[in-house]
């Protein structure tokens, strides 16, 4: 008997089945042969929230949650954060290899020369309520972009596909910046293609009457590093949504609007916003013990702590802590940092958190940096969505090119009523 198999005995029938193991995994469909009789549908696996189900094979991002390891295409996140920039990392994530100088120059040129949005998109964004949440504007505009680029529906054409990828990476910082300026009642600033990817983004956010905006190099680099850290994170809620919507062969704009919507929730990319609101509510270091008590009594969640995959310190949180120090040198210290550090100190020593392997995740410190950089809290999820664009799109391409993939369609265990006859209203 081959060693790479799993032997299952069905005690209902006494029958034994040998199921192949590949990559330490069994195919869920292999369970279907396990039946009590011929009419039986066959065995399924039940996994609400996909806690132990691999939905794809992927070569993009590797995470070892127990050891706190994150790599894009094999490269450790720490090395990319130190030595790369966002656009280079984006190229790596999409194509699988670091670009040569020539490839990088061309890639950068193409992205930096697709930053303008159609004037009708600008008009459309101006139609939002004056205080619209920037993430709501971002998601809605992203969905609306599908109507400007109908060729995006030609998903089987690799040339058309890469064109939409260029557009999305290039234009979403513009959409994000417009949503920010709108929310503040400021005139929109058009892209400056002479600046770097993040430098241009800062210009569209901050520029007022000056002829040429000069981004602060420390803040420009800090934002770039934050973008690298957020570029991909394998099959998380937003990415899984991108793949599920994309599996019905919709265009990438519409699929990404869904992915961004999934990211918006406070248990996912909206957590950095929730962390900041929590820190402001705690208000003072002396209130930290009471807050921790409330968490342990299950009255509150410690936002920015815990992760479905990391059961160790999130490596991104470690890098962000270093970035925070550099940013605070320019901006001055965010007073909320002291509260965050005290929360972390207590939590990492407390049995409740230790037993459950609850450590700070990427969102615990990112909000504090964004706030020090004077971003309003409502912009935080948008700042997550911009860099995640490349992750969503690379995973979408991988899904489309994977011959094992089909339209995503989970099963259910039906526990409702059996068949019954309709009862007229006067008899109920
Ligand atoms: N505060 C207090 N207790 C927590 C927290 C938290 N932040 N996170 C998990 N726990 C507890 C749970 O109550 C549970 O305890 P129990 O076993 O006694 O019932 C145990 O730890 C395990 O947690 P689960 O909820 O089963 O873990 P799951 O993998 O389903 O959830 C999640 C992960 C959603 C991230 C969760 O940790 C959470 O809600 N954290 C706060 C929100 C947050 O920071 N989200 C950002 C995640 S990073 C990202 O998306 C970019």
Tab-separated table of C-alpha atoms in Angstrom, residues 86-301:
chain	number	residue	atom	x	y	z
A	86	UNK	CA	5.980	48.979	-3.707
A	87	UNK	CA	5.992	48.963	-7.507
A	88	UNK	CA	8.879	46.508	-7.668
A	89	UNK	CA	7.145	44.254	-5.126
A	90	UNK	CA	3.925	44.550	-7.131
A	91	UNK	CA	5.782	43.363	-10.250
A	92	UNK	CA	7.204	40.441	-8.268
A	93	UNK	CA	3.786	39.442	-6.944
A	94	UNK	CA	2.191	39.605	-10.399
A	95	UNK	CA	4.917	37.976	-12.502
A	96	UNK	CA	6.638	35.750	-9.940
A	97	UNK	CA	10.170	37.176	-10.378
A	98	UNK	CA	11.894	40.428	-9.476
A	99	UNK	CA	12.141	42.676	-12.551
A	100	UNK	CA	15.378	43.469	-14.359
A	101	UNK	CA	16.221	47.186	-14.580
A	102	UNK	CA	14.651	47.342	-18.039
A	103	UNK	CA	11.495	45.525	-16.973
A	104	UNK	CA	11.168	47.724	-13.891
A	105	UNK	CA	11.591	50.982	-15.845
A	106	UNK	CA	8.922	49.968	-18.325
A	107	UNK	CA	6.535	48.789	-15.582
A	108	UNK	CA	7.004	51.984	-13.582
A	109	UNK	CA	6.530	54.137	-16.688
A	110	UNK	CA	3.303	52.376	-17.654
A	111	UNK	CA	1.828	52.603	-14.142
A	112	UNK	CA	2.807	56.242	-13.645
A	113	UNK	CA	1.270	57.137	-17.025
A	114	UNK	CA	-2.150	55.615	-16.368
A	115	UNK	CA	-2.920	57.629	-13.246
A	116	UNK	CA	-5.518	59.994	-14.664
A	117	UNK	CA	-9.179	58.969	-14.466
A	118	UNK	CA	-11.847	59.768	-17.049
A	119	UNK	CA	-13.384	63.183	-16.346
A	120	UNK	CA	-16.799	61.519	-16.050
A	121	UNK	CA	-15.430	59.498	-13.120
A	122	UNK	CA	-14.386	62.759	-11.482
A	123	UNK	CA	-17.905	64.123	-12.043
A	124	UNK	CA	-19.428	60.931	-10.704
A	125	UNK	CA	-17.367	61.197	-7.525
A	126	UNK	CA	-18.396	64.826	-7.073
A	127	UNK	CA	-21.994	63.593	-6.903
A	128	UNK	CA	-21.463	61.858	-3.554
A	129	UNK	CA	-22.806	63.432	-0.346
A	130	UNK	CA	-20.362	66.027	1.002
A	131	UNK	CA	-19.330	63.865	3.975
A	132	UNK	CA	-19.440	60.461	2.247
A	133	UNK	CA	-17.199	57.795	3.805
A	134	UNK	CA	-14.123	57.537	1.540
A	135	UNK	CA	-14.281	53.728	1.519
A	136	UNK	CA	-17.905	53.803	0.328
A	137	UNK	CA	-16.851	56.189	-2.457
A	138	UNK	CA	-13.860	53.997	-3.278
A	139	UNK	CA	-15.919	50.796	-3.565
A	140	UNK	CA	-18.704	52.425	-5.587
A	141	UNK	CA	-16.297	54.170	-7.973
A	142	UNK	CA	-14.351	50.962	-8.461
A	143	UNK	CA	-17.556	49.170	-9.485
A	144	UNK	CA	-18.504	52.085	-11.755
A	145	UNK	CA	-15.125	51.870	-13.517
A	146	UNK	CA	-16.305	48.652	-15.199
A	147	UNK	CA	-18.676	50.795	-17.256
A	148	UNK	CA	-15.762	52.918	-18.542
A	149	UNK	CA	-13.644	49.931	-19.575
A	150	UNK	CA	-16.079	47.374	-21.045
A	151	UNK	CA	-13.140	45.483	-22.589
A	152	UNK	CA	-12.391	44.423	-19.009
A	153	UNK	CA	-15.019	41.722	-19.566
A	154	UNK	CA	-12.683	40.018	-22.062
A	155	UNK	CA	-10.950	38.155	-19.284
A	156	UNK	CA	-9.588	35.375	-21.511
A	157	UNK	CA	-7.439	37.821	-23.499
A	158	UNK	CA	-4.103	38.206	-21.622
A	159	UNK	CA	-3.367	41.580	-23.303
A	160	UNK	CA	-6.705	43.031	-22.236
A	161	UNK	CA	-6.225	41.560	-18.793
A	162	UNK	CA	-2.845	43.225	-18.239
A	163	UNK	CA	-4.247	46.522	-19.526
A	164	UNK	CA	-6.926	46.479	-16.790
A	165	UNK	CA	-4.273	45.544	-14.226
A	166	UNK	CA	-2.185	48.596	-15.229
A	167	UNK	CA	-5.260	50.786	-15.034
A	168	UNK	CA	-6.337	49.532	-11.637
A	169	UNK	CA	-2.909	49.837	-9.990
A	170	UNK	CA	-2.410	53.287	-11.517
A	171	UNK	CA	-5.845	54.831	-11.074
A	172	UNK	CA	-6.936	53.615	-7.652
A	173	UNK	CA	-4.624	56.002	-5.744
A	174	UNK	CA	-6.313	58.792	-7.745
A	175	UNK	CA	-9.784	57.531	-6.826
A	176	UNK	CA	-8.668	57.162	-3.198
A	177	UNK	CA	-7.227	60.681	-3.081
A	178	UNK	CA	-10.353	62.164	-4.685
A	179	UNK	CA	-12.512	60.428	-2.064
A	180	UNK	CA	-10.341	61.973	0.662
A	181	UNK	CA	-10.454	65.492	-0.820
A	182	UNK	CA	-14.210	65.178	-1.329
A	183	UNK	CA	-14.753	64.194	2.296
A	184	UNK	CA	-12.739	67.247	3.370
A	185	UNK	CA	-14.467	69.641	0.973
A	186	UNK	CA	-11.197	70.281	-0.884
A	187	UNK	CA	-10.732	70.573	-4.653
A	188	UNK	CA	-9.461	67.395	-6.283
A	189	UNK	CA	-5.748	67.380	-7.192
A	190	UNK	CA	-4.816	65.732	-10.485
A	191	UNK	CA	-1.901	63.263	-10.684
A	192	UNK	CA	1.706	64.409	-11.061
A	193	UNK	CA	3.453	61.737	-13.118
A	194	UNK	CA	6.931	63.072	-12.289
A	195	UNK	CA	6.585	61.858	-8.709
A	196	UNK	CA	6.931	58.307	-7.401
A	197	UNK	CA	3.852	56.116	-6.921
A	198	UNK	CA	3.489	57.055	-3.246
A	199	UNK	CA	4.873	60.578	-3.773
A	200	UNK	CA	2.146	61.263	-6.325
A	201	UNK	CA	-0.456	59.843	-3.947
A	202	UNK	CA	0.718	62.196	-1.166
A	203	UNK	CA	0.602	65.067	-3.660
A	204	UNK	CA	-3.011	64.303	-4.616
A	205	UNK	CA	-3.885	64.231	-0.911
A	206	UNK	CA	-2.001	67.260	0.366
A	207	UNK	CA	-1.207	69.683	-2.456
A	208	UNK	CA	-2.715	73.123	-2.078
A	209	UNK	CA	-1.562	76.188	-4.029
A	210	UNK	CA	2.126	75.338	-4.431
A	211	UNK	CA	3.307	74.952	-8.053
A	212	UNK	CA	5.115	71.667	-7.359
A	213	UNK	CA	4.460	69.397	-4.395
A	214	UNK	CA	7.516	67.925	-2.694
A	215	UNK	CA	6.693	64.869	-0.595
A	216	UNK	CA	8.592	64.435	2.665
A	217	UNK	CA	11.021	61.598	1.808
A	218	UNK	CA	10.578	59.875	5.184
A	219	UNK	CA	6.785	59.839	4.904
A	220	UNK	CA	6.951	58.842	1.233
A	221	UNK	CA	9.172	55.874	2.096
A	222	UNK	CA	7.081	54.966	5.169
A	223	UNK	CA	3.915	54.843	3.078
A	224	UNK	CA	5.739	52.781	0.457
A	225	UNK	CA	6.804	50.257	3.117
A	226	UNK	CA	3.243	50.112	4.457
A	227	UNK	CA	2.071	49.435	0.892
A	228	UNK	CA	4.603	46.574	0.572
A	229	UNK	CA	3.343	45.045	3.830
A	230	UNK	CA	-0.273	45.150	2.647
A	231	UNK	CA	0.317	43.973	-0.935
A	232	UNK	CA	-0.891	40.389	-0.524
A	233	UNK	CA	-1.840	37.958	2.208
A	234	UNK	CA	-2.954	34.771	0.418
A	235	UNK	CA	-6.531	33.542	0.862
A	236	UNK	CA	-7.933	36.121	3.294
A	237	UNK	CA	-11.567	37.265	3.295
A	238	UNK	CA	-11.106	39.986	0.631
A	239	UNK	CA	-8.950	37.840	-1.667
A	240	UNK	CA	-11.264	34.857	-1.340
A	241	UNK	CA	-14.098	37.223	-2.351
A	242	UNK	CA	-12.091	38.372	-5.379
A	243	UNK	CA	-11.600	34.775	-6.449
A	244	UNK	CA	-15.228	33.795	-5.801
A	245	UNK	CA	-16.663	36.721	-7.766
A	246	UNK	CA	-13.994	36.355	-10.455
A	247	UNK	CA	-14.843	32.657	-10.803
A	248	UNK	CA	-18.142	33.644	-12.430
A	249	UNK	CA	-15.986	35.415	-15.088
A	250	UNK	CA	-17.074	38.926	-14.247
A	251	UNK	CA	-14.711	41.817	-15.094
A	252	UNK	CA	-11.912	42.690	-12.618
A	253	UNK	CA	-13.440	46.068	-11.639
A	254	UNK	CA	-16.646	44.454	-10.422
A	255	UNK	CA	-14.819	41.583	-8.720
A	256	UNK	CA	-12.484	44.029	-6.985
A	257	UNK	CA	-15.385	46.161	-5.760
A	258	UNK	CA	-16.572	43.008	-3.983
A	259	UNK	CA	-13.106	42.303	-2.603
A	260	UNK	CA	-12.825	45.879	-1.324
A	261	UNK	CA	-16.264	45.580	0.269
A	262	UNK	CA	-15.102	42.464	2.130
A	263	UNK	CA	-11.975	44.313	3.250
A	264	UNK	CA	-14.068	47.172	4.666
A	265	UNK	CA	-15.433	45.141	7.615
A	266	UNK	CA	-14.025	45.794	11.115
A	267	UNK	CA	-12.919	42.156	11.477
A	268	UNK	CA	-10.714	42.533	8.384
A	269	UNK	CA	-9.179	45.674	6.823
A	270	UNK	CA	-11.527	47.914	8.776
A	271	UNK	CA	-9.758	46.792	11.951
A	272	UNK	CA	-7.187	49.614	11.795
A	273	UNK	CA	-10.061	52.100	11.980
A	274	UNK	CA	-11.561	50.112	14.876
A	275	UNK	CA	-8.175	50.042	16.679
A	276	UNK	CA	-7.906	53.820	16.569
A	277	UNK	CA	-11.457	54.294	17.851
A	278	UNK	CA	-10.687	51.800	20.651
A	279	UNK	CA	-7.457	53.612	21.629
A	280	UNK	CA	-9.250	56.974	21.660
A	281	UNK	CA	-12.001	55.490	23.817
A	282	UNK	CA	-9.446	54.126	26.303
A	283	UNK	CA	-8.022	57.642	26.299
A	284	UNK	CA	-5.273	57.155	28.913
A	285	UNK	CA	-2.709	54.543	29.886
A	286	UNK	CA	-4.290	54.316	33.346
A	287	UNK	CA	-7.531	52.987	31.793
A	288	UNK	CA	-5.788	50.084	30.030
A	289	UNK	CA	-6.198	47.497	32.857
A	290	UNK	CA	-9.983	48.098	32.990
A	291	UNK	CA	-10.229	47.705	29.240
A	292	UNK	CA	-8.252	44.452	29.324
A	293	UNK	CA	-10.601	43.232	32.081
A	294	UNK	CA	-13.590	43.977	29.826
A	295	UNK	CA	-11.936	42.003	27.004
A	296	UNK	CA	-11.384	39.030	29.300
A	297	UNK	CA	-15.018	39.252	30.450
A	298	UNK	CA	-15.952	39.001	26.757
A	299	UNK	CA	-17.567	42.412	26.813
A	300	UNK	CA	-15.065	43.781	24.288
A	301	UNK	CA	-12.709	42.623	21.551
